[in-house]
XYZ file of C-alpha atoms in Angstrom:
341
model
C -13.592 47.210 -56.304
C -9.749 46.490 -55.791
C -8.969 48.695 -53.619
C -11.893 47.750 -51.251
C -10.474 44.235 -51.382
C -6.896 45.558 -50.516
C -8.989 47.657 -47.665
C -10.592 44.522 -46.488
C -7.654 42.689 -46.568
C -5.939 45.549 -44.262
C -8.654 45.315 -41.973
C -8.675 41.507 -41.670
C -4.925 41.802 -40.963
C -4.792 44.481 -38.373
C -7.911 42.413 -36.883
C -5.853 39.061 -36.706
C -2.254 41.067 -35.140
C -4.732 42.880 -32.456
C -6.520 39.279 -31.821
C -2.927 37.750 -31.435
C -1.397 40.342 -29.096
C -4.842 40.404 -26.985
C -4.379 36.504 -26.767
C -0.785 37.327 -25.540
C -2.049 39.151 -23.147
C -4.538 37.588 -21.894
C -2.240 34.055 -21.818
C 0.097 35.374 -19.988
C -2.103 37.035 -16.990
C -0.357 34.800 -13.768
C -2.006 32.935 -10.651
C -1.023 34.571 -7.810
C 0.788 31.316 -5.921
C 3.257 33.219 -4.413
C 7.026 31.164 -3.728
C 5.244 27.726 -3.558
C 3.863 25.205 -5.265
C -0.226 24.629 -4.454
C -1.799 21.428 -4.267
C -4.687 21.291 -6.753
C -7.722 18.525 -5.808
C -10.392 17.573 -8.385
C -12.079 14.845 -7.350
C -13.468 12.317 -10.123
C -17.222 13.275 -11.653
C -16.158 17.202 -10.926
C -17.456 20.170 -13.109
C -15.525 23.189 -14.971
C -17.264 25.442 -11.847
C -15.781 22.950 -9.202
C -12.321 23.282 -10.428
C -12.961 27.112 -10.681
C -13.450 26.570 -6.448
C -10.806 24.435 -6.226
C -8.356 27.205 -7.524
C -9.864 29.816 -5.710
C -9.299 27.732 -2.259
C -5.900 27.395 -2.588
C -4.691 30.126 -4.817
C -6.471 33.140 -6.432
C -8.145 33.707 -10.164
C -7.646 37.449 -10.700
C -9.510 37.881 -13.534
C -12.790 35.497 -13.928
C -13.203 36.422 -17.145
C -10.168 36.096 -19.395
C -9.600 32.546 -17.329
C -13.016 31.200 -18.366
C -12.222 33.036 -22.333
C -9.062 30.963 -22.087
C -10.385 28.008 -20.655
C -13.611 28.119 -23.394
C -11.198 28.433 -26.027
C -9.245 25.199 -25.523
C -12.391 23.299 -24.736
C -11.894 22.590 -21.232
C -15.066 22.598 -19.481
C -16.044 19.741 -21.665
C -12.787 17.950 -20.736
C -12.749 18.169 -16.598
C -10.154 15.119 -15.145
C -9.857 14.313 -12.275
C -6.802 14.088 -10.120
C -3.937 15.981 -8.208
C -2.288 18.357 -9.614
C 0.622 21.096 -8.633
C 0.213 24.769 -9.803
C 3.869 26.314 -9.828
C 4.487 29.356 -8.724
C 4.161 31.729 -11.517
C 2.240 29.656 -13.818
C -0.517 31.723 -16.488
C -3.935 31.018 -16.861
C -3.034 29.040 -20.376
C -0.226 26.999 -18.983
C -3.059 26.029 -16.237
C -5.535 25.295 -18.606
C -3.228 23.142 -20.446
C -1.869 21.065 -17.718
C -5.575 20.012 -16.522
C -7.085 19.334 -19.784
C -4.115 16.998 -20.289
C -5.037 15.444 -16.898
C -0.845 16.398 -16.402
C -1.090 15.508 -12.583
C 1.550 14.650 -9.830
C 1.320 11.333 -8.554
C 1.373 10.410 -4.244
C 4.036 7.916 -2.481
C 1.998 6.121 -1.135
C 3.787 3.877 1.674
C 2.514 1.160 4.265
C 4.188 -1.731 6.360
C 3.711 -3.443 9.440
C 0.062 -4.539 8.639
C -1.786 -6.977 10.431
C -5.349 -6.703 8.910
C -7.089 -5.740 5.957
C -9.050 -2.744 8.143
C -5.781 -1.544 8.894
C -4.489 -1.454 5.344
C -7.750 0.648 4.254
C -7.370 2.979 7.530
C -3.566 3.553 6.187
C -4.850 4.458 2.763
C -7.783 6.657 3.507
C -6.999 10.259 2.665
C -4.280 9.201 0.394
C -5.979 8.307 -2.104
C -9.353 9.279 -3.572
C -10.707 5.905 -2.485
C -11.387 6.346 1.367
C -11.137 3.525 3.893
C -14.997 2.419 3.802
C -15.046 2.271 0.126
C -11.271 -0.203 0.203
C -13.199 -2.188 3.082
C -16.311 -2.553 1.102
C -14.195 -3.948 -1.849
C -12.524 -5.992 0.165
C -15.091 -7.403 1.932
C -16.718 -8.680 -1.483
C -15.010 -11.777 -2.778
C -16.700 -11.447 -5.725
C -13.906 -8.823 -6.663
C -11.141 -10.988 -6.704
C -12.058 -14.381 -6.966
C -11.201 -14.994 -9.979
C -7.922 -14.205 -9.613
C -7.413 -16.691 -7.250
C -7.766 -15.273 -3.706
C -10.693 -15.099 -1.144
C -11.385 -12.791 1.764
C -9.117 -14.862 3.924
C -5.720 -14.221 1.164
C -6.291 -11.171 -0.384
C -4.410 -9.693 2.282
C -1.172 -11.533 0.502
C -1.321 -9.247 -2.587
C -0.645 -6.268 -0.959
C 3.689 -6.089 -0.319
C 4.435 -3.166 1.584
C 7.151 -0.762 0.201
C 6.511 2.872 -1.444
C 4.558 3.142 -4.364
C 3.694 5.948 -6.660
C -0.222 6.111 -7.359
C -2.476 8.607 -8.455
C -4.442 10.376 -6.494
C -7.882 10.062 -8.380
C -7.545 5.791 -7.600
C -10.480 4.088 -6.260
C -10.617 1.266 -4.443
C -10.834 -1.316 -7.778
C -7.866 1.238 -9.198
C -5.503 0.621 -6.414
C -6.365 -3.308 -6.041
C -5.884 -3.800 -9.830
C -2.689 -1.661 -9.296
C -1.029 -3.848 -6.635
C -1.971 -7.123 -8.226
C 0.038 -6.175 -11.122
C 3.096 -5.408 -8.610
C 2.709 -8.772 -7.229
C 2.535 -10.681 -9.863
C 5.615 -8.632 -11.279
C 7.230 -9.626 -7.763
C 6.211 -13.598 -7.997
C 8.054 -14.354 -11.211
C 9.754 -17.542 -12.578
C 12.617 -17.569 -10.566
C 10.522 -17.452 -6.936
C 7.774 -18.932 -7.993
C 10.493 -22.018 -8.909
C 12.476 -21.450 -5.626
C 8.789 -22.228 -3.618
C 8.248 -25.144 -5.100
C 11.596 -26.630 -4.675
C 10.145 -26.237 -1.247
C 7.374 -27.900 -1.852
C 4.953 -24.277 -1.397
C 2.766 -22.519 -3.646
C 3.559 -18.889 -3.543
C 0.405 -18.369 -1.604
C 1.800 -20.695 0.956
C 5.174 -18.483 1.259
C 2.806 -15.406 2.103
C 1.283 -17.255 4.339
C 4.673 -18.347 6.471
C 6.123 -15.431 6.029
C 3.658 -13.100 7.617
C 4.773 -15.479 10.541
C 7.796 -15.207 10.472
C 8.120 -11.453 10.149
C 5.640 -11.220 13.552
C 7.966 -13.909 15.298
C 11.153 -12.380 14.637
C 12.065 -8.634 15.653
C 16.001 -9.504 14.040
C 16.133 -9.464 10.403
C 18.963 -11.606 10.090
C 17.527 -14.637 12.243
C 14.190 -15.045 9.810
C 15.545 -17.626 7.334
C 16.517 -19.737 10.052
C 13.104 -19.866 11.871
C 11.525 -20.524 8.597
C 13.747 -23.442 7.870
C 12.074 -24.179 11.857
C 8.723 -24.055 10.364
C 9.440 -25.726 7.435
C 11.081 -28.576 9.754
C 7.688 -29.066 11.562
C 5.369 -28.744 8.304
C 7.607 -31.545 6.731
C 7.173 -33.945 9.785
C 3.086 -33.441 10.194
C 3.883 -31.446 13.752
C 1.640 -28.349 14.709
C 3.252 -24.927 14.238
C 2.496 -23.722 17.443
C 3.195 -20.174 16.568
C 1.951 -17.331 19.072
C 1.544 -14.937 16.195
C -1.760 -17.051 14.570
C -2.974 -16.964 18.435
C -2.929 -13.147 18.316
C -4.691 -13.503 14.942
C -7.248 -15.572 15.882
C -8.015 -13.773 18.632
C -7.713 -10.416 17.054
C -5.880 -8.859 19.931
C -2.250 -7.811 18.711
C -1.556 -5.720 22.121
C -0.845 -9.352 23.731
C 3.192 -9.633 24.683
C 2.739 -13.050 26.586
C 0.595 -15.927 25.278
C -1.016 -18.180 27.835
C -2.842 -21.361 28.479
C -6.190 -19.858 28.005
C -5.287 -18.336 24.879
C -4.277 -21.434 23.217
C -7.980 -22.690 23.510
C -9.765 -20.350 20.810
C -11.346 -22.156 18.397
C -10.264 -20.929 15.224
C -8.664 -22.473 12.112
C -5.574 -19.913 12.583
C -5.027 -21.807 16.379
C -1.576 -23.601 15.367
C -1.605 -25.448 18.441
C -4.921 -27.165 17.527
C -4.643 -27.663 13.700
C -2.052 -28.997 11.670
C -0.390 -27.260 8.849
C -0.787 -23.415 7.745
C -3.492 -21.067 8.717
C -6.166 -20.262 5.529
C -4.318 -16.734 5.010
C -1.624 -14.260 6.037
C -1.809 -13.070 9.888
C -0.703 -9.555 7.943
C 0.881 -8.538 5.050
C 4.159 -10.322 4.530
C 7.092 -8.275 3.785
C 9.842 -9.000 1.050
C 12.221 -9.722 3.465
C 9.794 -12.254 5.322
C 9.240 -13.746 1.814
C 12.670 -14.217 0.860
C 13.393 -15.454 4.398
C 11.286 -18.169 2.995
C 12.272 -18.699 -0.099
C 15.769 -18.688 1.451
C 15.028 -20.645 4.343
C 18.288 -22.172 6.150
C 18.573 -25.996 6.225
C 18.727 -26.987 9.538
C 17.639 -29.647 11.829
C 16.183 -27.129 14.296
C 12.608 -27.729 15.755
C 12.012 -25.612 18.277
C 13.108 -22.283 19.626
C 12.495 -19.648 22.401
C 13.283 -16.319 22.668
C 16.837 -15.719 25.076
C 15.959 -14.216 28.830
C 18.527 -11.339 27.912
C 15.662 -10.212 25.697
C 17.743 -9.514 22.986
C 15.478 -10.238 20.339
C 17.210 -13.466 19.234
C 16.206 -17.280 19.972
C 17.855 -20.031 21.792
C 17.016 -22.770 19.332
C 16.966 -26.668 20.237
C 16.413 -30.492 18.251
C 15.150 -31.544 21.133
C 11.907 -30.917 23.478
C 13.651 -31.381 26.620
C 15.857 -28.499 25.918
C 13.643 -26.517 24.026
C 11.506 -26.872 27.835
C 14.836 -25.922 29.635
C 15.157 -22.470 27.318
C 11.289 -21.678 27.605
C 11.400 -21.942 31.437
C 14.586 -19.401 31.546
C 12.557 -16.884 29.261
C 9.054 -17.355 31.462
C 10.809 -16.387 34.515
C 12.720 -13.596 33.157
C 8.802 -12.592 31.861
C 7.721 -12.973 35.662
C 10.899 -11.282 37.340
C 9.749 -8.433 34.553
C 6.314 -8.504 35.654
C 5.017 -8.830 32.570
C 1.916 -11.599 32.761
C -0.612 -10.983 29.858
């Protein structure tokens, strides 16, 4: 009776060391990746057998078999998450199997600037991001989204600052939103929020002048000094008269020379018809455009022009009569240059 015990006992223990050094084996069978990393894509709501054709399209699963025994073992076809992932060159099934069921995945930079509309934001995004373009437009087109956080269809634009931001892949539209309202209101803290209103503006109305500012002025360093302009005329009740709302309104950015028969759109962006700021952004306003703002020069300044040496700078005036003198010198520079519309 003992010594079938101590047989058993053998047998149990020779079962366990061959069951270890088989799962050594088998953990350590590689992906053939070759020298470079491979970009893994599961998309949200996939299955175990989707990821299995995910590997397979961008690297190779030797042996079907001891990956799915592995993969059973650590309960990962129950525990599929989405996102984007990087399999390293040399990596074994386990170490694999591991990394996904930890949902271990490699964010995207995700960059954008110079944007004018809320389309163009979405067309930027699309195909970074699991959210595509018609699924950002749709959530931006529903006010019902964000309204209670303060913005409607004609603002929203103003939460989105352009830099470089890391996201991950697997974000939807409601992910990325939620995302970059938590930058902004990281960006608007006490200190800005306190410099607006020492102007007199709500942070919503910096956005707002900014975006102006940053399509009025190609030179960085001239921006605080044509918002101190602007602030000039909002102070004394005078229209804004800014060619950058005109493009807006009209929705035609390609325009280099705004005429008479532009100015005559009826829209609440026309700044030569109504007084004050438009209802939102003409674009997303940059940092620098915002602290332009925020840091707007004190001058006495109510006009300016851009310089006939097209330079990129302004010619700025207290008076109408020589604002007119400055204007005339840039129109015929515009018509020696040919350049009418």
């Amino acid at each position: 009776m003992k010594k079938g015990r101590i047989i058993l006992a053998a047998a149990a223990s020779l079962l366990l060391i061959a069951l270890f050094f088989m799962w050594k084996g088998y953990s350590g069978l590689r992906l053939n990746t070759g020298d470079e990393s491979k970009v893994l894509l599961i998309p949200t709501g996939s299955t175990y057998q989707d990821v299995i054709d995910s590997i397979n399209t961008v690297t190779r699963i030797e042996n079907q078999k001891v990956f799915d025994w592995i993969a059973d073992r650590k309960g990962y076809p129950q525990h599929v998450k989405a996102g984007r992932y990087m399999i390293d060159p040399g990596v074994n099934y386990s170490g694999l199997i591991d990394m996904l069921r930890a949902g271990r995945q490699k964010p995207v930079n995700v960059t954008f600037n110079n944007i004018r509309t809320l389309a163009q934001l979405a067309g930027r995004l699309g195909g970074r991001i699991e959210g595509d373009s018609s699924s950002l437009m749709a959530f931006f087109n529903d006010e019902r989204n964000y309204a209670s956080d303060g913005f409607n269809r004609a603002t929203i634009i103003s939460v989105f600052l352009p830099n470089t931001y890391q996201i991950f892949w697997n974000t939807d539209a409601k992910g990325f939103y939620s995302r970059m309202l938590k930058e902004y209101h990281n960006f608007w803290n006490q200190d800005r929020i306190a410099r607006a209103k020492a102007k007199g503006l709500t942070p919503l109305d910096v956005s707002i002048l900014a975006s102006i500012v940053d399509d009025e002025v190609a030179k960085g360093d001239e921006k605080p000094r044509i918002a101190g302009v602007y602030l000039n005329r909002l102070k004394r009740g005078m229209l804004l008269q800014s060619c950058p709302t005109i493009k807006f309104a009209l929705n035609d950015f390609t325009i280099t020379r705004v005429l008479r028969k532009h100015l005559v759109v009826e829209s609440p962006y026309n700044t030569y018809k109504y007084k004050g700021l438009p209802p939102g952004p003409v674009g997303c306003p940059s940092i620098q455009g915002i602290e332009a703002v925020l840091n707007a020069e004190n001058n006495d300044y109510l006009y300016f022009a851009a310089k006939a040496d097209f330079s990129g700078y302004h010619n700025f005036s207290r008076t109408l009569s020589e604002h007119n003198r400055y204007a005339a010198q840039y129109q015929a520079e515009l018509n020696r240059r040919k350049i009418f519309d």
